[in-house]
Structures are given as C-alpha cells and as structure tokens.
Tab-separated table of C-alpha atoms and ligand atoms in Angstrom:
chain	number	residue	atom	x	y	z
A	1	MET	CA	0.000	0.000	0.000
A	2	ALA	CA	1.293	3.469	-0.893
A	3	ARG	CA	2.157	5.924	1.872
A	4	PRO	CA	0.352	9.155	1.076
A	5	ALA	CA	1.917	12.594	1.464
A	6	TYR	CA	0.083	15.887	1.775
A	7	ALA	CA	2.941	18.310	2.456
A	8	CYS	CA	6.540	18.739	1.340
A	9	SER	CA	8.893	16.983	3.754
A	10	LYS	CA	11.430	19.834	3.345
A	11	CYS	CA	9.464	23.098	3.540
A	12	GLY	CA	6.238	21.816	5.087
A	13	ASN	CA	4.021	23.499	2.473
A	14	LEU	CA	1.052	21.578	1.126
A	15	LEU	CA	1.604	19.673	-2.096
A	16	GLU	CA	0.074	20.929	-5.308
A	17	VAL	CA	-0.474	19.272	-8.659
A	18	LYS	CA	1.200	21.099	-11.525
A	19	LEU	CA	-0.487	20.757	-14.893
A	20	ASP	CA	1.817	20.251	-17.881
A	21	ILE	CA	0.274	22.903	-20.110
A	22	ARG	CA	1.971	21.884	-23.355
A	23	ALA	CA	1.155	18.180	-22.942
A	24	SER	CA	-2.411	19.009	-21.882
A	25	LYS	CA	-2.960	21.173	-24.959
A	26	GLU	CA	-1.900	18.249	-27.136
A	27	ILE	CA	-4.111	15.774	-25.314
A	28	LEU	CA	-7.124	18.104	-25.470
A	29	GLY	CA	-6.465	18.697	-29.165
A	30	ARG	CA	-6.873	14.974	-29.825
A	31	SER	CA	-9.970	14.564	-27.673
A	32	ASP	CA	-13.635	15.428	-28.218
A	33	TRP	CA	-14.049	16.718	-24.674
A	34	ARG	CA	-15.854	19.869	-25.796
A	35	LYS	CA	-18.843	17.824	-26.949
A	36	THR	CA	-19.219	16.145	-23.557
A	37	PRO	CA	-21.893	17.529	-21.200
A	38	LEU	CA	-20.700	19.588	-18.227
A	39	SER	CA	-19.531	17.533	-15.242
A	40	VAL	CA	-16.341	17.072	-13.240
A	41	TRP	CA	-15.252	14.192	-15.463
A	42	LYS	CA	-15.741	16.171	-18.666
A	43	TYR	CA	-12.298	17.484	-17.736
A	44	LYS	CA	-10.742	14.062	-17.133
A	45	ASP	CA	-7.775	14.967	-19.354
A	46	LEU	CA	-6.887	17.755	-16.913
A	47	ILE	CA	-7.301	15.642	-13.759
A	48	PRO	CA	-4.400	13.479	-12.567
A	49	VAL	CA	-5.923	10.008	-12.355
A	50	GLU	CA	-4.587	6.949	-14.150
A	51	PRO	CA	-6.164	6.525	-17.613
A	52	LYS	CA	-7.630	3.172	-16.572
A	53	ALA	CA	-8.665	4.221	-13.068
A	54	LYS	CA	-12.085	3.077	-11.911
A	55	ILE	CA	-13.994	6.291	-11.367
A	56	PHE	CA	-16.384	6.638	-8.445
A	57	SER	CA	-18.966	9.196	-9.424
A	58	LEU	CA	-22.425	10.348	-8.388
A	59	LYS	CA	-22.564	12.655	-11.438
A	60	GLU	CA	-21.166	15.694	-9.705
A	61	GLY	CA	-20.511	19.078	-11.286
A	62	GLY	CA	-22.432	20.530	-14.210
A	63	THR	CA	-24.122	22.837	-11.716
A	64	PRO	CA	-26.130	25.832	-12.947
A	65	LEU	CA	-24.712	29.295	-13.490
A	66	LEU	CA	-27.851	31.286	-12.830
A	67	LYS	CA	-28.395	34.767	-14.212
A	68	CYS	CA	-29.922	36.695	-11.331
A	69	SER	CA	-31.754	39.714	-12.735
A	70	ARG	CA	-34.114	40.330	-9.803
A	71	LEU	CA	-31.311	40.134	-7.261
A	72	ALA	CA	-29.110	42.312	-9.466
A	73	GLU	CA	-31.824	44.938	-9.603
A	74	HIS	CA	-32.342	44.735	-5.850
A	75	LEU	CA	-28.610	45.264	-5.261
A	76	GLY	CA	-28.116	47.803	-8.039
A	77	VAL	CA	-25.697	45.911	-10.295
A	78	LYS	CA	-26.027	44.997	-13.963
A	79	ASN	CA	-24.567	41.529	-14.391
A	80	LEU	CA	-24.861	39.074	-11.562
A	81	LYS	CA	-24.684	35.311	-11.791
A	82	ILE	CA	-24.685	32.671	-9.082
A	83	LYS	CA	-22.752	29.437	-9.512
A	84	PHE	CA	-25.035	27.228	-7.442
A	85	ASP	CA	-22.820	24.383	-6.317
A	86	GLY	CA	-25.335	23.439	-3.641
A	87	THR	CA	-27.008	21.381	-6.374
A	88	ASN	CA	-24.261	18.760	-6.295
A	89	PRO	CA	-25.289	15.206	-5.269
A	90	THR	CA	-24.748	15.672	-1.529
A	91	GLY	CA	-25.628	19.363	-1.618
A	92	SER	CA	-22.231	21.040	-1.623
A	93	PHE	CA	-19.168	21.705	-3.776
A	94	LYS	CA	-17.246	19.088	-1.806
A	95	ASP	CA	-18.494	16.387	-4.190
A	96	ARG	CA	-16.299	17.775	-6.977
A	97	GLY	CA	-13.218	17.086	-4.906
A	98	MET	CA	-14.492	13.909	-3.362
A	99	THR	CA	-15.149	12.037	-6.612
A	100	VAL	CA	-11.489	12.611	-7.503
A	101	GLY	CA	-10.208	12.021	-3.960
A	102	ILE	CA	-12.058	8.736	-3.556
A	103	THR	CA	-11.088	7.579	-7.040
A	104	LYS	CA	-7.492	8.261	-6.003
A	105	ALA	CA	-7.933	6.522	-2.650
A	106	ARG	CA	-8.983	3.346	-4.447
A	107	GLU	CA	-6.209	3.734	-7.023
A	108	LEU	CA	-3.709	3.921	-4.133
A	109	GLY	CA	-5.217	0.854	-2.459
A	110	MET	CA	-6.448	2.705	0.656
A	111	LYS	CA	-8.940	0.935	2.880
A	112	THR	CA	-9.999	3.709	5.268
A	113	VAL	CA	-10.625	7.380	4.522
A	114	THR	CA	-10.928	10.166	7.043
A	115	CYS	CA	-11.499	13.886	7.491
A	116	ALA	CA	-12.203	16.590	10.007
A	117	SER	CA	-15.190	18.622	9.014
A	118	THR	CA	-17.525	21.478	9.763
A	119	GLY	CA	-20.114	19.214	8.112
A	120	ASN	CA	-20.120	19.193	4.329
A	121	THR	CA	-16.834	17.383	3.827
A	122	SER	CA	-17.974	14.632	6.186
A	123	ALA	CA	-21.321	14.300	4.384
A	124	SER	CA	-19.638	14.072	1.005
A	125	LEU	CA	-16.846	11.776	2.130
A	126	ALA	CA	-19.310	9.418	3.797
A	127	ALA	CA	-21.378	9.176	0.600
A	128	TYR	CA	-18.433	8.516	-1.708
A	129	ALA	CA	-16.767	6.139	0.746
A	130	GLY	CA	-19.985	4.139	0.737
A	131	LEU	CA	-20.006	4.136	-3.053
A	132	ALA	CA	-16.420	2.866	-3.165
A	133	GLY	CA	-16.758	0.379	-0.305
A	134	LEU	CA	-14.254	2.154	1.938
A	135	LYS	CA	-14.368	2.580	5.683
A	136	CYS	CA	-14.991	6.192	6.676
A	137	VAL	CA	-14.035	7.975	9.893
A	138	VAL	CA	-15.065	11.615	10.385
A	139	LEU	CA	-14.247	14.004	13.202
A	140	ILE	CA	-16.630	16.910	13.768
A	141	PRO	CA	-16.735	19.779	16.275
A	142	GLU	CA	-19.300	18.917	18.929
A	143	GLY	CA	-22.580	20.832	18.627
A	144	LYS	CA	-21.428	22.955	15.680
A	145	VAL	CA	-22.418	20.887	12.677
A	146	ALA	CA	-25.702	21.699	10.938
A	147	LEU	CA	-28.368	19.031	11.282
A	148	GLY	CA	-28.646	18.058	7.609
A	149	LYS	CA	-24.911	17.458	7.297
A	150	LEU	CA	-24.806	15.326	10.416
A	151	ALA	CA	-27.767	13.297	9.155
A	152	GLN	CA	-25.928	12.657	5.886
A	153	ALA	CA	-22.682	11.471	7.481
A	154	MET	CA	-24.612	9.167	9.814
A	155	MET	CA	-26.941	7.819	7.142
A	156	HIS	CA	-24.080	6.993	4.763
A	157	GLY	CA	-22.547	4.860	7.486
A	158	ALA	CA	-19.485	6.857	8.580
A	159	LEU	CA	-18.027	6.412	12.020
A	160	VAL	CA	-18.886	9.888	13.325
A	161	ILE	CA	-16.676	11.123	16.147
A	162	SER	CA	-17.777	14.279	17.901
A	163	VAL	CA	-14.773	16.180	19.282
A	164	LYS	CA	-15.091	18.508	22.271
A	165	GLY	CA	-13.279	21.252	20.416
A	166	ASN	CA	-13.386	23.177	17.146
A	167	PHE	CA	-12.642	22.238	13.535
A	168	ASP	CA	-8.997	23.302	13.781
A	169	GLN	CA	-8.396	20.939	16.681
A	170	ALA	CA	-10.229	18.110	14.919
A	171	LEU	CA	-8.108	18.589	11.782
A	172	GLU	CA	-4.923	18.486	13.836
A	173	MET	CA	-6.076	15.185	15.327
A	174	VAL	CA	-6.870	13.783	11.890
A	175	MET	CA	-3.464	14.756	10.491
A	176	LYS	CA	-1.647	13.203	13.445
A	177	SER	CA	-3.679	9.999	13.606
A	178	SER	CA	-3.907	9.290	9.884
A	179	GLU	CA	-0.299	8.250	9.380
A	180	LYS	CA	-0.229	6.195	12.546
A	181	LEU	CA	-3.503	4.449	11.784
A	182	GLY	CA	-3.079	4.182	7.998
A	183	MET	CA	-6.064	6.354	7.060
A	184	TYR	CA	-6.210	8.436	3.884
A	185	VAL	CA	-7.000	12.098	4.609
A	186	LEU	CA	-9.583	13.695	2.333
A	187	ASN	CA	-9.621	17.197	3.708
A	188	SER	CA	-8.569	19.904	1.265
A	189	VAL	CA	-4.943	19.351	2.346
A	190	ASN	CA	-5.208	16.483	-0.136
A	191	PRO	CA	-4.061	17.879	-3.508
A	192	PHE	CA	-6.417	15.622	-5.465
A	193	ARG	CA	-9.434	17.202	-3.778
A	194	ILE	CA	-8.330	20.541	-5.224
A	195	GLU	CA	-8.021	18.953	-8.676
A	196	GLY	CA	-11.703	18.050	-8.591
A	197	GLN	CA	-12.813	21.382	-7.198
A	198	LYS	CA	-10.958	23.422	-9.842
A	199	THR	CA	-13.430	22.095	-12.437
A	200	ALA	CA	-16.018	24.600	-11.167
A	201	ALA	CA	-13.875	27.373	-12.654
A	202	TYR	CA	-13.587	25.533	-15.975
A	203	GLU	CA	-17.361	25.155	-15.961
A	204	ILE	CA	-17.984	28.856	-15.396
A	205	CYS	CA	-15.819	29.741	-18.405
A	206	ASP	CA	-17.533	27.108	-20.527
A	207	GLN	CA	-20.939	28.364	-19.403
A	208	MET	CA	-19.865	31.877	-20.452
A	209	ASP	CA	-18.601	30.689	-23.874
A	210	GLY	CA	-14.909	31.052	-23.055
A	211	ARG	CA	-15.192	34.417	-21.356
A	212	CYS	CA	-14.517	34.874	-17.674
A	213	PRO	CA	-16.358	36.950	-15.117
A	214	GLU	CA	-14.518	40.099	-14.062
A	215	TYR	CA	-15.037	39.306	-10.382
A	216	LEU	CA	-15.521	36.051	-8.542
A	217	TYR	CA	-16.807	36.271	-4.970
A	218	ILE	CA	-16.195	33.140	-2.929
A	219	PRO	CA	-16.372	32.172	0.757
A	220	VAL	CA	-13.100	31.234	2.449
A	221	GLY	CA	-12.971	28.724	5.296
A	222	ASN	CA	-10.082	26.297	5.189
A	223	GLY	CA	-8.984	28.026	1.978
A	224	GLY	CA	-9.092	25.043	-0.374
A	225	ASN	CA	-11.936	26.053	-2.661
A	226	SER	CA	-10.742	29.577	-3.396
A	227	ALA	CA	-7.299	28.173	-4.242
A	228	ALA	CA	-8.941	25.531	-6.422
A	229	TYR	CA	-10.986	28.083	-8.369
A	230	TRP	CA	-7.910	30.177	-9.017
A	231	LYS	CA	-6.013	27.100	-10.203
A	232	GLY	CA	-8.849	26.300	-12.603
A	233	PHE	CA	-9.093	29.820	-14.008
A	234	ALA	CA	-5.330	30.176	-14.352
A	235	GLU	CA	-5.019	26.806	-16.094
A	236	TYR	CA	-7.836	27.600	-18.516
A	237	GLU	CA	-6.144	30.866	-19.387
A	238	SER	CA	-2.744	29.192	-19.864
A	239	LEU	CA	-4.346	26.555	-22.065
A	240	GLY	CA	-5.759	29.354	-24.229
A	241	ILE	CA	-9.342	28.244	-23.592
A	242	ALA	CA	-10.393	31.265	-21.521
A	243	SER	CA	-9.649	34.789	-22.623
A	244	GLY	CA	-8.648	36.045	-19.175
A	245	HIS	CA	-9.272	35.471	-15.504
A	246	PRO	CA	-11.423	37.024	-12.786
A	247	VAL	CA	-10.332	38.988	-9.753
A	248	ILE	CA	-10.972	36.748	-6.751
A	249	ARG	CA	-12.686	38.293	-3.755
A	250	GLY	CA	-12.386	35.992	-0.741
A	251	ILE	CA	-15.121	36.475	1.847
A	252	GLN	CA	-14.874	35.421	5.481
A	253	ALA	CA	-17.252	35.737	8.421
A	254	GLU	CA	-16.294	38.462	10.870
A	255	GLY	CA	-15.786	36.023	13.750
A	256	ALA	CA	-13.607	33.625	11.753
A	257	ALA	CA	-11.482	35.798	9.516
A	258	PRO	CA	-7.769	35.030	9.828
A	259	VAL	CA	-7.189	35.357	6.058
A	260	ALA	CA	-9.098	38.638	5.740
A	261	ASN	CA	-7.166	39.907	8.763
A	262	MET	CA	-3.920	39.275	6.879
A	263	PHE	CA	-5.070	41.458	4.000
A	264	GLU	CA	-6.359	44.096	6.398
A	265	SER	CA	-3.092	44.306	8.310
A	266	ASN	CA	-0.903	43.630	5.282
A	267	SER	CA	0.929	40.872	7.137
A	268	LYS	CA	2.806	37.926	5.643
A	269	GLU	CA	1.997	35.358	8.300
A	270	LEU	CA	-1.361	34.064	9.431
A	271	VAL	CA	-2.389	34.716	13.006
A	272	PRO	CA	-4.909	31.998	13.874
A	273	VAL	CA	-8.226	33.024	15.421
A	274	LYS	CA	-8.360	31.001	18.643
A	275	LYS	CA	-12.130	30.869	19.118
A	276	PRO	CA	-13.715	31.257	15.693
A	277	ASP	CA	-17.436	31.838	15.671
A	278	THR	CA	-20.128	32.539	13.075
A	279	VAL	CA	-23.654	31.531	12.162
A	280	ALA	CA	-22.093	30.147	8.967
A	281	THR	CA	-20.779	27.055	10.750
A	282	ALA	CA	-19.294	25.671	7.515
A	283	ILE	CA	-16.645	28.392	7.613
A	284	ARG	CA	-16.156	28.481	11.373
A	285	ILE	CA	-12.405	28.000	11.001
A	286	GLY	CA	-9.641	29.892	12.787
A	287	ASN	CA	-6.499	28.273	11.411
A	288	PRO	CA	-7.043	27.449	7.715
A	289	ALA	CA	-4.741	24.701	6.504
A	290	ASN	CA	-4.626	26.171	2.996
A	291	TRP	CA	-3.952	29.764	4.010
A	292	ARG	CA	-0.744	30.048	1.981
A	293	LYS	CA	-2.436	28.685	-1.132
A	294	THR	CA	-5.482	30.895	-0.847
A	295	VAL	CA	-3.547	34.073	-0.050
A	296	ARG	CA	-1.319	33.428	-3.067
A	297	ALA	CA	-4.330	32.693	-5.262
A	298	ILE	CA	-6.259	35.790	-4.228
A	299	LYS	CA	-3.180	38.004	-4.659
A	300	GLU	CA	-2.239	36.546	-8.047
A	301	SER	CA	-5.753	37.274	-9.270
A	302	GLY	CA	-5.432	40.886	-8.182
A	303	GLY	CA	-8.010	40.528	-5.423
A	304	TYR	CA	-8.167	40.590	-1.666
A	305	ALA	CA	-10.106	39.060	1.228
A	306	SER	CA	-12.532	40.843	3.514
A	307	VAL	CA	-15.222	40.203	6.095
A	308	VAL	CA	-18.988	40.248	6.401
A	309	SER	CA	-21.061	40.122	9.571
A	310	ASP	CA	-23.418	37.299	10.469
A	311	GLU	CA	-26.356	39.653	9.912
A	312	GLU	CA	-25.069	40.457	6.408
A	313	ILE	CA	-24.737	36.734	5.693
A	314	LEU	CA	-28.301	36.036	6.803
A	315	GLU	CA	-29.641	38.960	4.803
A	316	ALA	CA	-27.901	37.614	1.698
A	317	GLN	CA	-29.319	34.163	2.427
A	318	ARG	CA	-32.840	35.607	2.574
A	319	SER	CA	-32.290	37.638	-0.620
A	320	LEU	CA	-31.129	34.591	-2.564
A	321	ALA	CA	-34.218	32.714	-1.437
A	322	LYS	CA	-36.654	35.577	-1.975
A	323	TYR	CA	-35.477	37.028	-5.284
A	324	GLU	CA	-34.020	34.035	-7.086
A	325	GLY	CA	-35.442	30.835	-5.611
A	326	ILE	CA	-31.966	29.811	-4.517
A	327	PHE	CA	-31.835	28.194	-1.107
A	328	ALA	CA	-28.273	28.425	0.158
A	329	GLU	CA	-26.873	27.590	3.558
A	330	PRO	CA	-25.354	30.590	5.377
A	331	ALA	CA	-21.782	29.955	4.134
A	332	GLY	CA	-23.260	29.572	0.664
A	333	ALA	CA	-24.615	33.106	0.946
A	334	ALA	CA	-21.425	34.698	2.312
A	335	ALA	CA	-20.062	35.507	-1.165
A	336	LEU	CA	-23.216	37.423	-2.049
A	337	ALA	CA	-23.018	39.215	1.303
A	338	GLY	CA	-19.491	40.277	0.336
A	339	LEU	CA	-20.714	41.650	-2.980
A	340	ALA	CA	-23.618	43.493	-1.327
A	341	LYS	CA	-21.162	45.082	1.102
A	342	ASP	CA	-18.791	46.128	-1.703
A	343	ILE	CA	-21.715	47.709	-3.559
A	344	LYS	CA	-22.702	49.678	-0.436
A	345	LEU	CA	-19.108	50.804	0.085
A	346	GLY	CA	-18.717	51.762	-3.574
A	347	LYS	CA	-15.880	49.276	-4.018
A	348	ILE	CA	-17.097	47.707	-7.240
A	349	ASP	CA	-17.953	48.932	-10.715
A	350	LEU	CA	-21.725	48.442	-10.910
A	351	SER	CA	-21.595	47.324	-14.532
A	352	ALA	CA	-18.942	44.644	-13.917
A	353	ASP	CA	-19.621	41.030	-14.763
A	354	VAL	CA	-19.829	39.282	-11.379
A	355	VAL	CA	-20.178	35.660	-10.338
A	356	CYS	CA	-20.860	34.729	-6.711
A	357	VAL	CA	-20.255	31.140	-5.700
A	358	SER	CA	-22.962	29.565	-3.589
A	359	THR	CA	-21.250	26.576	-2.071
A	360	GLY	CA	-23.882	24.647	-0.146
A	361	HIS	CA	-27.635	23.978	-0.106
A	362	GLY	CA	-29.943	25.597	2.438
A	363	LEU	CA	-31.512	22.295	3.459
A	364	LYS	CA	-28.212	21.473	5.141
A	365	ASP	CA	-29.049	23.861	7.947
A	366	PRO	CA	-32.806	23.900	8.570
A	367	ASP	CA	-32.431	25.415	12.059
A	368	VAL	CA	-30.926	28.686	10.816
A	369	ALA	CA	-33.544	28.927	8.048
A	370	ILE	CA	-36.484	28.334	10.385
A	371	GLU	CA	-35.168	30.663	13.082
A	372	GLN	CA	-35.098	33.686	10.777
A	373	SER	CA	-38.311	33.028	8.841
A	374	ILE	CA	-41.940	33.894	9.521
A	375	GLN	CA	-43.345	30.989	11.502
A	376	PRO	CA	-46.279	28.947	10.159
A	377	ARG	CA	-49.736	30.127	11.263
A	378	THR	CA	-52.007	27.546	12.842
A	379	ILE	CA	-55.758	27.628	12.270
A	380	GLU	CA	-58.785	25.415	12.811
A	381	ALA	CA	-59.594	23.113	9.876
A	382	SER	CA	-62.413	25.355	8.569
A	383	MET	CA	-62.969	27.629	5.567
A	384	ASN	CA	-64.071	30.328	7.920
A	385	ALA	CA	-60.783	30.341	9.771
A	386	LEU	CA	-58.821	30.311	6.488
A	387	GLU	CA	-60.796	33.206	5.015
A	388	LYS	CA	-60.417	35.222	8.192
A	389	LEU	CA	-56.680	34.722	8.210
A	390	LEU	CA	-56.251	35.598	4.523
A	391	GLU	CA	-58.388	38.726	4.915
A	392	GLY	CA	-55.967	39.999	7.491
A	393	GLU	CA	-52.958	39.480	5.212
B	1	F0G	N1	-18.891	26.878	1.928
B	1	F0G	C1	-19.323	25.729	2.463
B	1	F0G	C2	-20.761	25.391	2.348
B	1	F0G	C3	-18.393	24.865	3.100
B	1	F0G	O1	-18.824	23.723	3.608
B	1	F0G	C4	-17.043	25.248	3.197
B	1	F0G	C5	-16.075	24.408	3.877
B	1	F0G	C6	-16.660	26.465	2.615
B	1	F0G	C7	-17.614	27.254	1.997
B	1	F0G	C8	-15.258	26.944	2.623
B	1	F0G	O2	-14.457	26.244	1.741
B	1	F0G	O3	-12.796	25.401	3.361
B	1	F0G	O4	-12.393	25.259	0.916
B	1	F0G	O5	-12.356	27.452	2.083
B	1	F0G	N2	-16.375	23.371	4.541
B	1	F0G	C9	-15.414	22.436	5.104
B	1	F0G	C10	-16.107	21.221	5.661
B	1	F0G	C11	-14.408	23.034	5.991
B	1	F0G	O6	-15.563	20.568	6.552
B	1	F0G	O7	-17.180	20.885	5.193
B	1	F0G	P1	-12.899	26.080	2.024
C-alpha cells in the first residue's frame, strides 16, 4: 500500500499538482471533450488520475450558473450570476473534490478514509466512501455541525466522532492519527481534492462561452476552494481556452477571519483566530490549513479578502431565497453578502460582470432557516378560519 503525502517533507508546504500545459494542450487537441456535457469528469484529461482508473462518481458538477436579474436589480448591479454548487449530489461543492479524492484513494489501495469537518466534507466523504466500499471515519466539532450534514454522514454509514473542540483541533487530530492508523486524509490538504474542485472554474468559463467573469466572490474557510478556483481559471487561461481570468474576492465571516485579517493588516503570516465563531458554521475556522495557497491565489488574481457580519450573511441568504429561488446555507450566501457590502461601500464597478459562488444547499441547515423566517400560522380546519386569516394578510 502506498504511503500518502500531503505536504513537502522539506518546507512543510502543502503539495500541489502542476499541470503540464503543453502536454495538456496536445491531449485536449486529440480529444472530443468539448462535446461532452458539463460535469467534473468532462475534464478528465486535466485531472491526474490513471487513464484506466475506476472512477467513483455520483454525477457531480455541471451545476447551474444562474443569471440573477431580480437580485441584481435589488442590489443595483447589472450583471450578476450565481454558480449554485449546492445542487451537487450531496448538496455542496465538496463532491467535486471527493469524486477525484475517492477515485485516487482506491487507485492507491487505501482501505480507510478520514477527514475533520464542519459538516459538508464529512457528508460528502461518507457518501463517496460508501459508493467505493471504503471505511470512513469523520471528526466533527461537537454541537457545531448543521443538522442536515450530520444526518448525511450518519446515514451513509461513517463512524462519526464528535470532538469537544473546534474544527482546527479536529483537523490536527486527523493529520496526526492518519499516518499512525493508515487512514487516507480527504480534507482539502489532499491535492487531489483541489483537482476536482478546480473544475467549477472551468465550468464557469464554458458556461460563459470562453469568457470569464470580471469578479468572482467566494467564501473562504479552510482556503481550499478559493485556491482551487484560481487554479482552474489560471489553467484555462494558460491553455488558451479562456480569454482572461477574474479577480478573486475571498469572503470570510467576521468572527472567523484570519485570512481577511492578513489582508487588512498587510501581514505575511497568518495569526490563527483562537475561538472562531459565526452563524455560517461551515466556515467556522480559525487556522485554515490552505492559508498560503489561498492568499497566493487571491493576490495573483489581483483581489483581496474581507469580512462580512453574520447579519449580512443572513440577509444575503434571505435575498437569494426571496429574489431568485436559490436556497443556500449561510456559508453559501457569504459571497453574495461580500458583494452586497462592496456595492454599499462603492468598491465595485456596478456594470462589472460578477459571479458569486454559492457553495452549499440551504436544506443542510434547517435550524438557521427556520429561526429567521416567519413561523407557520395555525388555524382550525375550517374555511371560515382560512378566510379570516387571509383577509388579514
Ligand atoms: N462553503 C461551504 C458550504 C463549506 O462547507 C465550506 C467548507 C466552505 C464554503 C469553505 O471552503 O474550506 O475550501 O475554504 N467546509 C469544510 C467542511 C471546511 O468541513 O465541510 P474552504
């Protein structure tokens, strides 16, 4: 059995797959990939799995890029689209990375897969581990995982371990125990996860006929997805498929914003947030493992990271639901909250072409949705009672 590595043994930085642009151009030139429908595996030629690898897929990717005219009008911008990755099989973008990660796990002969998670990674890993017949062990922060995500991990048969601590502590435990216990880590420290997630950027360009948005707003938690998007955009540009790349705007929740703090204070090193807290539990992370990658990605794109408050996140969540029929979980609304804030502060050209990434489905976190909504009205089972109620509305 292979011994997996996630970081460089010399410098300690996380490993990264480097695409051979010239070879990839040649391979793509010989293939009819353009005719294939959108999905993660449409881009198989740009994903490092063995040509004969058995692929474990639930048909992830190919998620809609929704033109949001009502929301745009409400916010006062011209061109707003939402990449709704909450429509993936388990309801979050994690499936893009997991189909590749689990395919790789089987290719490497792994028997047990593991992760620490604020919820979505564990839900996705549990589903794909089931599909591939692998044992799955997930560590979650006690009491801080949204109900839907917990239900998924449990239902798919993972061994769910609730840690009396936060995500950062759980991830540290996973990293330390995995080598000792021979478990394959499928957090975003795993470079193959990033290779799956970068396909969302390819998709956006393909959905825009080879153009790119001018701005991409994206939530930042552990920092893997923002780095993955940048990798995808940069590769597509280098391959000559996209005509440019977007500026990446990383959005963090006020109470869990170590990356945004770096931009704010112009510092080179991350200062972890000891007790991260936010209603967007998916991004309740104080010491992001991918901070170097995401800071580099955001800077290379010409962007920066900033914060939004919990109230701004919830307002964005309600707006997505009300104006566009998009039900996002709080973290999946953080990017839009970032855009709304930039509009208010006059930090963005109102006619710019903007894409906000919505990363997870609202059904993941029913408690937060119910808490902030108008409660159901109870009446007697009579026409009279119904008419009386509707008259008052
Ligand atoms: N949005 C959602 C819905 C997430 O679940 C996450 C991360 C993020 C955004 C942030 O992405 O970590 O790549 O910067 N969720 C992880 C998890 C941490 O365990 O499910 P990131």
